[in-house]
Amino acid sequence: MKIIDAHSHLWLRQDTTWNGMRIKPLPNGRSMFLGEERQMLPPFMIDGSNTAEVFISNMNYAQVSAAVVVQEFIDGQQNDYLDVVQRQYHDRFFVCGMADYLIPGFYAEAENLIDNGFKGIAIPAHRIITDKKRVLLNSDEMMRMFRLMEEKGIILSITLADGDMQVGELREVIQEYPNLKIAIGHFGMPTVDGWKEQIRLAQNDNVMIESGGITWLYNDEFYPFPSAIRAIKEAIDLVGVEKLMWGSDYPRTITAITYRMSYDFILKSKELTEEQKSLFLAENARQFYGFGNLIDLPYIKNMSE
C-alpha cells in the first residue's frame, strides 16, 4: 500500500511570537514554547531545524510516498523555505503557503503566494483567536481571499478552534464557495466536546477531514491508540470513509512515537476493513490533492530483525 501523509510541518528555524509569547529553538530538539521549555523535536534533531531532507529519510523508512506540508503560526512563516521545497521535491510534497491573517492586508500576501506557485493555503484558525483579537473566517477580507482561491483552484488547509466555536463561520464559507476544496485538520479535535460538528462539515462535497495530530490527542493512552480507532469509526459513520484522510502532524508527534507508528496502528487494526485502510491512508488524499505517480518504497529490514 502506498501511503500519503495529509498533515505535516517543515521549518528551517522556528523563531517567532504568538499571542505576545515567544517561540524559539533551544539545543537538543527543545524549544521555548509560550513560556515553557518543551521537547519540540526528537532529541537527535539537535540544531532545531526540521528539514525536508530529514523528513524524506523518515518517509522512506516508514514507506510514506508523499506528504502535504501545512503551516502553523507557532512555527513562524516558512513560505520562502517551502517554495524551495516544492520546487526541489515536487514529487514528494504538496506544500501550503500561509499569510499573516492577524494583520489586515493579508489578501495581497495570499495573492502573491498563489502567483508564486503555491497550490494550497494554510490557515491555523485556532491561532487567529488571541487575547487581544479575533479574526472571523467570514470577515470581508477572508471571504475575498476564499473567492480568489476558489477561482484559482487553490486548496484550503484549515485547523479550527476546539469544538464548534468556528464551525458556523466555516459553514458560511462553504455555502458561499461550494467549489473551494477544504481539508479540516486535527480530525475535529475528537477529545473535545463538539468535535462531530467539525466532522459533519464534510457532508459537503468540497470538504475533507484529515487526522493530523490524532496520536498526540490520545498520547496518554499510547499505541495502539484504541480510542483513536473508535473516533475514526465514528467519523466514518457520520460522513463515510471516502471523506477522511490520514495525517501525522510530523515532527511534533514523533517525540513520543516513531513516524511509522503514527499510521501503523491503523494498518494493524482489526476494526477497519482493508478497503477503509486503503482509502484513509492513501487513495482519498491522492485524489483530493492530485498526487500523480507515487514513489514505490520497498521495505528494508531493520538490524534488530
PDB file of C-alpha atoms in Angstrom, residues 91-216:
ATOM      1  CA  ASP A  91       7.135  14.564  -6.481  1.00  0.00           C
ATOM      2  CA  ARG A  92       7.084  14.078  -2.685  1.00  0.00           C
ATOM      3  CA  PHE A  93       5.413  17.186  -1.241  1.00  0.00           C
ATOM      4  CA  PHE A  94       2.277  19.283  -1.683  1.00  0.00           C
ATOM      5  CA  VAL A  95       3.066  22.465   0.246  1.00  0.00           C
ATOM      6  CA  CYS A  96       0.783  25.194   1.593  1.00  0.00           C
ATOM      7  CA  GLY A  97       1.635  28.856   1.905  1.00  0.00           C
ATOM      8  CA  MET A  98       0.480  30.951   4.857  1.00  0.00           C
ATOM      9  CA  ALA A  99      -0.263  34.669   5.237  1.00  0.00           C
ATOM     10  CA  ASP A 100      -0.309  36.646   8.478  1.00  0.00           C
ATOM     11  CA  TYR A 101      -4.070  36.745   8.990  1.00  0.00           C
ATOM     12  CA  LEU A 102      -3.762  38.756  12.205  1.00  0.00           C
ATOM     13  CA  ILE A 103      -2.629  41.795  10.198  1.00  0.00           C
ATOM     14  CA  PRO A 104      -5.096  43.495   7.800  1.00  0.00           C
ATOM     15  CA  GLY A 105      -3.935  43.340   4.188  1.00  0.00           C
ATOM     16  CA  PHE A 106      -3.194  39.616   4.174  1.00  0.00           C
ATOM     17  CA  TYR A 107      -5.198  39.222   0.939  1.00  0.00           C
ATOM     18  CA  ALA A 108      -2.311  40.693  -1.063  1.00  0.00           C
ATOM     19  CA  GLU A 109       0.099  38.339   0.686  1.00  0.00           C
ATOM     20  CA  ALA A 110      -2.056  35.318  -0.175  1.00  0.00           C
ATOM     21  CA  GLU A 111      -2.405  36.520  -3.767  1.00  0.00           C
ATOM     22  CA  ASN A 112       1.370  36.715  -4.046  1.00  0.00           C
ATOM     23  CA  LEU A 113       1.754  33.181  -2.668  1.00  0.00           C
ATOM     24  CA  ILE A 114      -0.663  31.868  -5.284  1.00  0.00           C
ATOM     25  CA  ASP A 115       1.128  33.760  -8.041  1.00  0.00           C
ATOM     26  CA  ASN A 116       4.397  32.179  -6.876  1.00  0.00           C
ATOM     27  CA  GLY A 117       3.011  28.674  -7.382  1.00  0.00           C
ATOM     28  CA  PHE A 118       1.592  27.575  -4.034  1.00  0.00           C
ATOM     29  CA  LYS A 119      -1.314  25.203  -4.667  1.00  0.00           C
ATOM     30  CA  GLY A 120      -2.588  25.333  -1.102  1.00  0.00           C
ATOM     31  CA  ILE A 121      -3.103  27.960   1.594  1.00  0.00           C
ATOM     32  CA  ALA A 122      -2.999  27.003   5.284  1.00  0.00           C
ATOM     33  CA  ILE A 123      -4.979  28.752   7.998  1.00  0.00           C
ATOM     34  CA  PRO A 124      -4.317  27.728  11.611  1.00  0.00           C
ATOM     35  CA  ALA A 125      -7.681  29.218  12.537  1.00  0.00           C
ATOM     36  CA  HIS A 126      -7.345  28.339  16.220  1.00  0.00           C
ATOM     37  CA  ARG A 127      -4.398  30.789  16.268  1.00  0.00           C
ATOM     38  CA  ILE A 128      -6.329  33.755  14.843  1.00  0.00           C
ATOM     39  CA  ILE A 129      -8.069  33.986  18.213  1.00  0.00           C
ATOM     40  CA  THR A 130      -5.761  35.709  20.711  1.00  0.00           C
ATOM     41  CA  ASP A 131      -6.158  37.536  23.996  1.00  0.00           C
ATOM     42  CA  LYS A 132      -6.462  40.840  22.108  1.00  0.00           C
ATOM     43  CA  LYS A 133      -8.019  39.923  18.778  1.00  0.00           C
ATOM     44  CA  ARG A 134     -10.256  37.524  16.903  1.00  0.00           C
ATOM     45  CA  VAL A 135     -10.294  37.323  13.113  1.00  0.00           C
ATOM     46  CA  LEU A 136     -13.531  35.857  11.781  1.00  0.00           C
ATOM     47  CA  LEU A 137     -13.339  33.312   8.977  1.00  0.00           C
ATOM     48  CA  ASN A 138     -16.324  35.015   7.331  1.00  0.00           C
ATOM     49  CA  SER A 139     -14.828  38.524   7.562  1.00  0.00           C
ATOM     50  CA  ASP A 140     -14.749  40.580   4.367  1.00  0.00           C
ATOM     51  CA  GLU A 141     -11.035  40.093   3.685  1.00  0.00           C
ATOM     52  CA  MET A 142     -11.170  36.360   4.422  1.00  0.00           C
ATOM     53  CA  MET A 143     -14.145  35.913   2.086  1.00  0.00           C
ATOM     54  CA  ARG A 144     -12.341  37.858  -0.618  1.00  0.00           C
ATOM     55  CA  MET A 145      -9.348  35.534  -0.258  1.00  0.00           C
ATOM     56  CA  PHE A 146     -11.559  32.443  -0.388  1.00  0.00           C
ATOM     57  CA  ARG A 147     -13.169  33.733  -3.577  1.00  0.00           C
ATOM     58  CA  LEU A 148      -9.728  34.075  -5.162  1.00  0.00           C
ATOM     59  CA  MET A 149      -8.758  30.587  -4.011  1.00  0.00           C
ATOM     60  CA  GLU A 150     -11.931  29.096  -5.480  1.00  0.00           C
ATOM     61  CA  GLU A 151     -11.302  30.851  -8.791  1.00  0.00           C
ATOM     62  CA  LYS A 152      -7.674  29.662  -8.918  1.00  0.00           C
ATOM     63  CA  GLY A 153      -8.344  26.097  -7.724  1.00  0.00           C
ATOM     64  CA  ILE A 154      -6.296  26.555  -4.527  1.00  0.00           C
ATOM     65  CA  ILE A 155      -6.880  24.102  -1.666  1.00  0.00           C
ATOM     66  CA  LEU A 156      -7.607  25.429   1.834  1.00  0.00           C
ATOM     67  CA  SER A 157      -5.984  23.510   4.698  1.00  0.00           C
ATOM     68  CA  ILE A 158      -7.509  24.681   7.971  1.00  0.00           C
ATOM     69  CA  THR A 159      -7.454  23.733  11.633  1.00  0.00           C
ATOM     70  CA  LEU A 160     -10.308  25.043  13.761  1.00  0.00           C
ATOM     71  CA  ALA A 161     -10.600  26.052  17.382  1.00  0.00           C
ATOM     72  CA  ASP A 162     -11.821  23.379  19.784  1.00  0.00           C
ATOM     73  CA  GLY A 163     -15.362  22.147  19.387  1.00  0.00           C
ATOM     74  CA  ASP A 164     -17.849  24.118  17.318  1.00  0.00           C
ATOM     75  CA  MET A 165     -16.532  27.643  18.062  1.00  0.00           C
ATOM     76  CA  GLN A 166     -15.695  28.399  14.406  1.00  0.00           C
ATOM     77  CA  VAL A 167     -17.966  25.866  12.699  1.00  0.00           C
ATOM     78  CA  GLY A 168     -20.662  28.431  11.887  1.00  0.00           C
ATOM     79  CA  GLU A 169     -18.135  30.752  10.275  1.00  0.00           C
ATOM     80  CA  LEU A 170     -16.648  27.988   8.129  1.00  0.00           C
ATOM     81  CA  ARG A 171     -20.115  26.742   7.199  1.00  0.00           C
ATOM     82  CA  GLU A 172     -20.852  30.169   5.729  1.00  0.00           C
ATOM     83  CA  VAL A 173     -17.606  29.957   3.708  1.00  0.00           C
ATOM     84  CA  ILE A 174     -18.578  26.503   2.412  1.00  0.00           C
ATOM     85  CA  GLN A 175     -22.020  27.716   1.370  1.00  0.00           C
ATOM     86  CA  GLU A 176     -20.639  30.815  -0.355  1.00  0.00           C
ATOM     87  CA  TYR A 177     -17.829  28.988  -2.176  1.00  0.00           C
ATOM     88  CA  PRO A 178     -19.013  25.431  -2.894  1.00  0.00           C
ATOM     89  CA  ASN A 179     -16.096  24.740  -5.246  1.00  0.00           C
ATOM     90  CA  LEU A 180     -13.385  25.715  -2.754  1.00  0.00           C
ATOM     91  CA  LYS A 181     -11.662  22.477  -1.729  1.00  0.00           C
ATOM     92  CA  ILE A 182     -11.226  22.392   2.048  1.00  0.00           C
ATOM     93  CA  ALA A 183      -9.312  19.989   4.300  1.00  0.00           C
ATOM     94  CA  ILE A 184     -10.111  20.307   8.011  1.00  0.00           C
ATOM     95  CA  GLY A 185      -7.241  19.187  10.242  1.00  0.00           C
ATOM     96  CA  HIS A 186      -6.744  17.585  13.642  1.00  0.00           C
ATOM     97  CA  PHE A 187      -9.755  15.332  12.962  1.00  0.00           C
ATOM     98  CA  GLY A 188     -12.021  17.928  14.529  1.00  0.00           C
ATOM     99  CA  MET A 189     -10.224  17.509  17.910  1.00  0.00           C
ATOM    100  CA  PRO A 190     -12.099  14.329  18.933  1.00  0.00           C
ATOM    101  CA  THR A 191     -11.077  14.612  22.598  1.00  0.00           C
ATOM    102  CA  VAL A 192     -13.123  17.833  22.893  1.00  0.00           C
ATOM    103  CA  ASP A 193     -16.914  18.203  23.090  1.00  0.00           C
ATOM    104  CA  GLY A 194     -18.437  19.368  19.814  1.00  0.00           C
ATOM    105  CA  TRP A 195     -15.852  17.692  17.564  1.00  0.00           C
ATOM    106  CA  LYS A 196     -18.519  15.959  15.494  1.00  0.00           C
ATOM    107  CA  GLU A 197     -19.804  19.329  14.296  1.00  0.00           C
ATOM    108  CA  GLN A 198     -16.469  19.792  12.562  1.00  0.00           C
ATOM    109  CA  ILE A 199     -16.693  16.286  11.071  1.00  0.00           C
ATOM    110  CA  ARG A 200     -20.221  16.945   9.781  1.00  0.00           C
ATOM    111  CA  LEU A 201     -18.883  19.782   7.641  1.00  0.00           C
ATOM    112  CA  ALA A 202     -17.511  17.012   5.400  1.00  0.00           C
ATOM    113  CA  GLN A 203     -21.083  16.190   4.402  1.00  0.00           C
ATOM    114  CA  ASN A 204     -20.450  18.961   1.873  1.00  0.00           C
ATOM    115  CA  ASP A 205     -18.955  17.757  -1.406  1.00  0.00           C
ATOM    116  CA  ASN A 206     -15.919  20.061  -1.256  1.00  0.00           C
ATOM    117  CA  VAL A 207     -14.819  19.272   2.322  1.00  0.00           C
ATOM    118  CA  MET A 208     -12.474  16.583   3.658  1.00  0.00           C
ATOM    119  CA  ILE A 209     -11.221  15.738   7.154  1.00  0.00           C
ATOM    120  CA  GLU A 210      -7.633  14.781   7.975  1.00  0.00           C
ATOM    121  CA  SER A 211      -6.309  13.223  11.155  1.00  0.00           C
ATOM    122  CA  GLY A 212      -3.128  15.246  11.773  1.00  0.00           C
ATOM    123  CA  GLY A 213      -2.271  15.061  15.469  1.00  0.00           C
ATOM    124  CA  ILE A 214      -4.670  12.284  16.427  1.00  0.00           C
ATOM    125  CA  THR A 215      -1.903  10.288  18.146  1.00  0.00           C
ATOM    126  CA  TRP A 216      -0.993  13.399  20.138  1.00  0.00           C
TER     127      TRP A 216
END
